[in-house]
Amino acid sequence: MLSQVAQTMHKFVKQCENKQVLNLYNQIEQGKMLRSKLILLIAGQTPQAVELCAVVELIHLSSLLHDDVLDEASTRRGKPTIHILFDTKTAIMLGDVLYSKAFSQLSLIHKDVAYCISSAVTALSIGELLDIELSKSFNTNQELYMDMINKKTASLIEASTKSAAILSNKDRDKFAIYGKSLGLSFQIIDDILDITQNSETLGKPAMSDFKDGKTTLSYMLLYQELSNDDKTKLKSYFKKSLTKDELSWIKNNMTKHDILNKTKQIARQLAQNGLNAIKNEQNKKLFDIINDILNRER
Ligand code: FPP
Ligand code: MG
């Protein structure tokens, strides 16, 4: 069924009637399609659900095109990013073409779904803005981090599960809570993988968040545990290209204070909130997908 989503995305891009757009689009590596998996599990495999999936995936793809420009990322999913293969202007405009086309298609679906998804795009754009603001200095405020990942990542996942519930006449509020909780734990796990995995597995450089100014949850939890001298040391490493020894110092301290388990426990608790919201649903796969997210290694 995910292949039908990919085909529909391709059909939408073809409808833009521009060879350059199609050519650029064909060079983007497809992702895990988490949002589509959720939509299809909740709404069932209907043609309308597939169209919604294609819309959401195109929005997600365009947000990543813009994100890679903003983050100056040279690889994604193990391949050079579009702004490296071509240039920044091309990557931004391709993103604009893809998400505006997605919006045209969205306007043909369901009024409530259109409102839900388009509002999520406002939220995710604000989330990205917050991410940029937070990256300017070492952040120790967990609330600000949670608000940022809620907007940047959870908003579109929440809108996807809620919209799928709208399309299939299910309880939209419960599925919104499920999507939001799952989105938050997804991002927290993503931030852990930046610390634990190598660049080959990640398809992008390892341990790059802190260097890029992102004080993710594990760094905040570590900071709380450190002595004053070590707090100063950690802060001095912020937004710098670190030596092997300096990276080891961070990793060793994370191990010493059991930080990654503590971070994962927060992701687990959030996931549990999501599961509680849909506990009366007879849909085992919605439970499995949360476990896949918690246990994923890439
Ligand atoms: C990845 O975060 C980025 C996002 C989830 C959202 C990006 C949103 C925008 C750029 C707003 C513009 C929106 C549209 C629709 C054009 P990350 O950098 O933490 O993750 P990564 O490691 O996968 O890059
Ligand atoms: Mg990024």
Coordinates of C-alpha atoms and ligand atoms in Angstrom, one line a residue:
M1 CA 0.0 0.0 0.0
L2 CA 2.9 2.4 0.7
S3 CA 3.9 1.9 -3.0
Q4 CA 0.5 3.3 -3.9
V5 CA 1.3 6.3 -1.8
A6 CA 4.6 6.7 -3.6
Q7 CA 2.8 6.4 -7.0
T8 CA 0.2 9.0 -6.0
M9 CA 3.0 11.4 -4.9
H10 CA 4.7 10.9 -8.2
K11 CA 1.3 11.5 -10.0
F12 CA 0.9 14.8 -8.1
V13 CA 4.4 15.9 -9.0
K14 CA 3.8 15.0 -12.7
Q15 CA 0.7 17.1 -12.6
C16 CA 2.9 20.2 -11.9
E17 CA 3.9 19.8 -15.6
N18 CA 7.5 20.8 -15.2
K19 CA 10.4 18.6 -16.2
Q20 CA 12.9 20.1 -13.8
V21 CA 10.6 19.6 -10.9
L22 CA 10.0 16.0 -11.8
N23 CA 13.7 15.4 -12.4
L24 CA 14.6 16.9 -9.0
Y25 CA 11.9 15.1 -7.2
N26 CA 13.1 11.7 -8.7
Q27 CA 16.5 12.3 -7.0
I28 CA 15.1 12.5 -3.5
E29 CA 15.4 9.3 -1.4
Q30 CA 12.0 8.2 0.1
G31 CA 11.8 8.0 3.9
K32 CA 10.2 5.6 6.3
M33 CA 6.7 7.0 5.6
L34 CA 5.7 6.8 9.2
R35 CA 2.8 9.3 8.8
S36 CA 1.4 7.2 5.9
K37 CA 1.6 4.0 7.9
L38 CA -0.4 5.6 10.7
I39 CA -3.0 7.1 8.4
L40 CA -3.6 3.8 6.6
L41 CA -3.8 1.8 9.9
I42 CA -6.4 4.2 11.3
A43 CA -8.4 5.2 8.2
G44 CA -8.1 1.9 6.3
Q45 CA -6.6 1.5 2.8
T46 CA -9.1 3.6 0.9
P47 CA -8.3 5.8 -2.2
Q48 CA -9.0 8.9 -0.1
A49 CA -6.7 7.8 2.7
V50 CA -3.9 7.1 0.1
E51 CA -4.4 10.7 -1.3
L52 CA -4.1 12.1 2.2
C53 CA -0.9 10.1 2.7
A54 CA 0.5 11.5 -0.5
V55 CA -0.3 15.0 0.6
V56 CA 1.2 14.6 4.0
E57 CA 4.4 12.9 2.6
L58 CA 4.9 15.8 0.1
I59 CA 4.5 18.3 2.9
H60 CA 7.0 16.4 5.1
L61 CA 9.4 16.0 2.1
S62 CA 9.3 19.8 1.4
S63 CA 9.8 20.6 5.1
L64 CA 13.0 18.5 5.0
L65 CA 14.2 20.2 1.9
H66 CA 13.9 23.5 3.7
D67 CA 15.2 22.1 7.0
D68 CA 18.4 20.8 5.2
V69 CA 19.1 24.3 3.9
L70 CA 18.5 25.8 7.3
D71 CA 20.6 23.2 9.1
E72 CA 23.3 23.3 6.3
A73 CA 23.0 19.5 6.2
S74 CA 25.0 17.9 3.4
T75 CA 23.5 14.4 3.6
R76 CA 20.1 12.9 4.3
R77 CA 19.3 9.2 4.2
G78 CA 22.9 8.5 3.1
K79 CA 22.6 10.7 0.0
P80 CA 23.7 14.3 -0.7
T81 CA 21.0 16.8 0.0
I82 CA 19.3 18.6 -2.9
H83 CA 20.9 22.0 -2.0
I84 CA 24.3 20.3 -2.2
L85 CA 23.6 18.5 -5.5
F86 CA 22.1 21.6 -7.0
D87 CA 21.9 24.9 -4.9
T88 CA 20.0 26.5 -2.1
K89 CA 17.7 28.4 -4.3
T90 CA 16.7 25.2 -6.2
A91 CA 16.1 23.3 -2.9
I92 CA 13.9 26.0 -1.5
M93 CA 11.8 26.5 -4.6
L94 CA 11.4 22.7 -5.1
G95 CA 10.1 22.6 -1.5
D96 CA 7.7 25.4 -2.3
V97 CA 6.4 23.6 -5.4
L98 CA 5.9 20.4 -3.5
Y99 CA 4.1 21.8 -0.6
S100 CA 1.9 24.2 -2.6
K101 CA 0.9 21.2 -4.8
A102 CA 0.1 19.2 -1.7
F103 CA -2.1 22.1 -0.5
S104 CA -4.0 22.1 -3.8
Q105 CA -4.7 18.4 -3.4
L106 CA -5.6 18.8 0.3
S107 CA -8.2 21.4 -0.6
L108 CA -10.1 18.6 -2.5
I109 CA -10.2 16.2 0.5
H110 CA -12.4 17.1 3.5
K111 CA -12.8 20.6 5.0
D112 CA -11.9 19.5 8.5
V113 CA -8.9 17.5 7.3
A114 CA -7.7 20.5 5.2
Y115 CA -7.9 22.8 8.2
C116 CA -6.2 20.3 10.5
I117 CA -3.2 19.6 8.1
S118 CA -2.8 23.2 7.1
S119 CA -2.8 24.4 10.7
A120 CA -0.1 21.7 11.5
V121 CA 2.1 23.2 8.7
T122 CA 1.9 26.6 10.5
A123 CA 2.8 24.9 13.7
L124 CA 5.7 23.0 12.2
S125 CA 7.1 26.2 10.6
I126 CA 6.9 27.9 14.0
G127 CA 8.6 24.9 15.5
E128 CA 11.4 25.2 13.1
L129 CA 11.7 28.9 14.0
L130 CA 11.8 28.0 17.7
D131 CA 14.5 25.4 16.9
I132 CA 16.6 28.1 15.2
E133 CA 16.1 30.5 18.2
L134 CA 17.0 27.8 20.8
S135 CA 20.1 26.8 18.8
K136 CA 21.6 30.3 19.4
S137 CA 22.6 29.5 23.0
F138 CA 22.9 26.5 25.4
N139 CA 19.4 25.7 26.5
T140 CA 18.6 24.1 29.8
N141 CA 14.8 24.7 29.7
Q142 CA 13.1 21.4 29.1
E143 CA 9.7 23.0 28.6
L144 CA 11.0 25.1 25.7
Y145 CA 12.5 22.0 24.1
M146 CA 9.3 20.0 24.5
D147 CA 7.3 22.9 23.0
M148 CA 9.7 23.1 20.1
I149 CA 9.6 19.3 19.3
N150 CA 5.8 19.3 19.7
K151 CA 5.5 21.9 17.0
K152 CA 8.4 20.9 14.8
T153 CA 7.7 17.1 14.7
A154 CA 4.6 16.1 16.6
S155 CA 2.2 18.6 15.0
L156 CA 2.2 16.9 11.5
I157 CA 2.0 13.4 13.0
E158 CA -0.8 14.5 15.3
A159 CA -2.6 16.1 12.3
S160 CA -2.1 12.8 10.3
T161 CA -3.6 10.6 13.0
K162 CA -6.4 13.1 13.7
S163 CA -7.2 13.5 10.0
A164 CA -7.3 9.7 9.5
A165 CA -9.8 9.5 12.3
I166 CA -11.9 12.2 10.7
L167 CA -11.9 10.4 7.4
S168 CA -13.0 7.1 9.0
N169 CA -15.5 8.6 11.6
K170 CA -13.4 7.6 14.6
D171 CA -12.7 9.6 17.8
R172 CA -10.5 12.5 16.4
D173 CA -9.5 13.7 19.9
K174 CA -8.2 10.3 21.0
F175 CA -6.3 9.8 17.8
A176 CA -4.9 13.3 18.1
I177 CA -3.5 12.5 21.5
Y178 CA -2.1 9.2 20.2
G179 CA -0.3 11.0 17.3
K180 CA 1.0 13.8 19.4
S181 CA 2.5 11.4 22.0
L182 CA 4.0 9.2 19.3
G183 CA 5.4 12.3 17.6
L184 CA 7.1 13.5 20.8
S185 CA 8.6 10.1 21.5
F186 CA 9.7 9.8 17.9
Q187 CA 11.7 13.0 18.1
I188 CA 13.2 12.2 21.5
I189 CA 14.4 8.8 20.2
D190 CA 15.7 10.6 17.0
D191 CA 17.8 12.9 19.3
I192 CA 19.2 9.8 21.2
L193 CA 20.2 8.1 17.9
D194 CA 22.3 11.2 17.0
I195 CA 24.4 10.3 20.1
T196 CA 24.4 6.6 20.0
Q197 CA 24.6 5.7 16.3
N198 CA 27.4 6.0 13.7
S199 CA 27.1 8.1 10.5
E200 CA 26.6 5.1 8.3
T201 CA 23.5 4.0 10.2
L202 CA 22.2 7.6 10.5
G203 CA 22.8 8.5 6.8
K204 CA 24.2 11.8 8.2
P205 CA 27.1 12.8 10.5
A206 CA 26.9 11.4 14.0
M207 CA 26.9 13.5 17.2
S208 CA 26.1 16.5 15.1
D209 CA 23.2 18.0 17.1
F210 CA 25.2 19.5 19.9
K211 CA 27.8 20.9 17.4
D212 CA 24.9 22.4 15.5
G213 CA 23.6 24.2 18.6
K214 CA 20.9 21.7 19.5
T215 CA 20.8 21.0 23.2
T216 CA 18.6 18.0 23.0
L217 CA 17.0 16.3 26.0
S218 CA 19.9 14.0 26.8
Y219 CA 22.3 17.0 27.0
M220 CA 19.8 18.8 29.3
L221 CA 19.5 15.8 31.6
L222 CA 23.3 15.4 31.6
Y223 CA 23.8 19.1 32.5
Q224 CA 21.5 18.7 35.6
E225 CA 23.7 15.8 36.9
L226 CA 27.1 17.5 36.4
S227 CA 29.2 19.3 39.0
N228 CA 29.6 23.0 38.5
D229 CA 33.0 22.6 36.9
D230 CA 31.7 19.9 34.5
K231 CA 28.7 22.1 33.7
T232 CA 31.1 24.8 32.6
K233 CA 33.0 22.2 30.6
L234 CA 29.9 20.9 28.8
K235 CA 28.8 24.5 28.0
S236 CA 32.3 25.2 26.5
Y237 CA 31.8 22.3 24.1
F238 CA 28.5 23.7 22.8
K239 CA 28.4 24.5 19.1
K240 CA 32.0 23.4 18.5
S241 CA 33.7 20.8 16.4
L242 CA 34.9 18.5 19.1
T243 CA 38.0 16.3 19.3
K244 CA 37.6 12.5 19.8
D245 CA 38.6 12.9 23.5
E246 CA 36.0 15.7 24.0
L247 CA 33.3 13.6 22.4
S248 CA 34.3 10.6 24.6
W249 CA 34.1 12.9 27.7
I250 CA 30.5 13.6 26.8
K251 CA 29.6 10.0 26.1
N252 CA 31.4 8.7 29.2
N253 CA 29.5 11.1 31.4
M254 CA 26.2 10.2 29.7
T255 CA 27.0 6.5 30.6
K256 CA 28.1 7.4 34.1
H257 CA 24.8 9.2 34.8
D258 CA 22.6 6.7 32.9
I259 CA 21.4 9.6 30.7
L260 CA 20.3 7.7 27.6
N261 CA 18.1 5.3 29.7
K262 CA 16.6 8.3 31.5
T263 CA 15.9 10.0 28.2
K264 CA 14.4 6.8 26.8
Q265 CA 12.2 6.5 29.8
I266 CA 10.7 9.9 29.1
A267 CA 10.0 8.8 25.5
R268 CA 8.5 5.6 26.9
Q269 CA 6.2 7.5 29.2
L270 CA 5.0 9.7 26.4
A271 CA 4.3 6.7 24.2
Q272 CA 2.4 5.2 27.1
N273 CA 0.1 8.3 27.2
G274 CA -0.5 7.7 23.5
L275 CA -1.4 4.1 24.0
N276 CA -3.7 4.9 26.9
A277 CA -5.7 7.2 24.6
I278 CA -6.5 4.4 22.2
K279 CA -6.6 1.5 24.6
N280 CA -10.1 0.6 23.5
E281 CA -9.2 0.3 19.8
Q282 CA -8.9 -3.2 18.5
N283 CA -5.9 -2.4 16.4
K284 CA -2.7 -4.1 17.6
K285 CA -0.6 -2.6 14.9
L286 CA -1.1 0.9 16.4
F287 CA 0.5 -0.5 19.5
D288 CA 3.3 -2.2 17.6
I289 CA 4.2 0.9 15.7
I290 CA 4.9 2.7 19.0
N291 CA 7.2 -0.2 20.1
D292 CA 9.0 0.0 16.7
I293 CA 9.6 3.7 17.3
L294 CA 10.9 3.1 20.8
N295 CA 13.2 0.3 19.7
R296 CA 14.4 1.7 16.4
E297 CA 18.1 2.0 15.7
R298 CA 18.0 4.2 12.7
Ligands
FPP1 C1 13.6 18.1 10.9 O1 14.2 18.4 12.2 C2 12.6 19.2 10.6 C3 11.3 19.2 10.7 C4 10.6 18.0 11.3 C5 10.4 20.3 10.3 C6 11.0 21.3 9.4 C7 10.0 22.4 9.1 C8 10.3 23.5 8.3 C9 11.6 23.7 7.6 C10 9.2 24.5 8.0 C11 8.9 24.7 6.6 C12 7.7 23.8 6.2 C13 7.3 23.6 4.9 C14 6.1 22.7 4.7 C15 8.0 24.0 3.7 P1 15.7 18.0 12.6 O2 16.6 19.0 11.9 O3 15.8 17.9 14.0 O4 15.8 16.5 12.0 P2 16.8 15.9 10.9 O5 18.0 15.4 11.7 O6 16.0 14.8 10.3 O7 17.2 17.0 10.0
MG2 MG 17.7 19.0 10.2

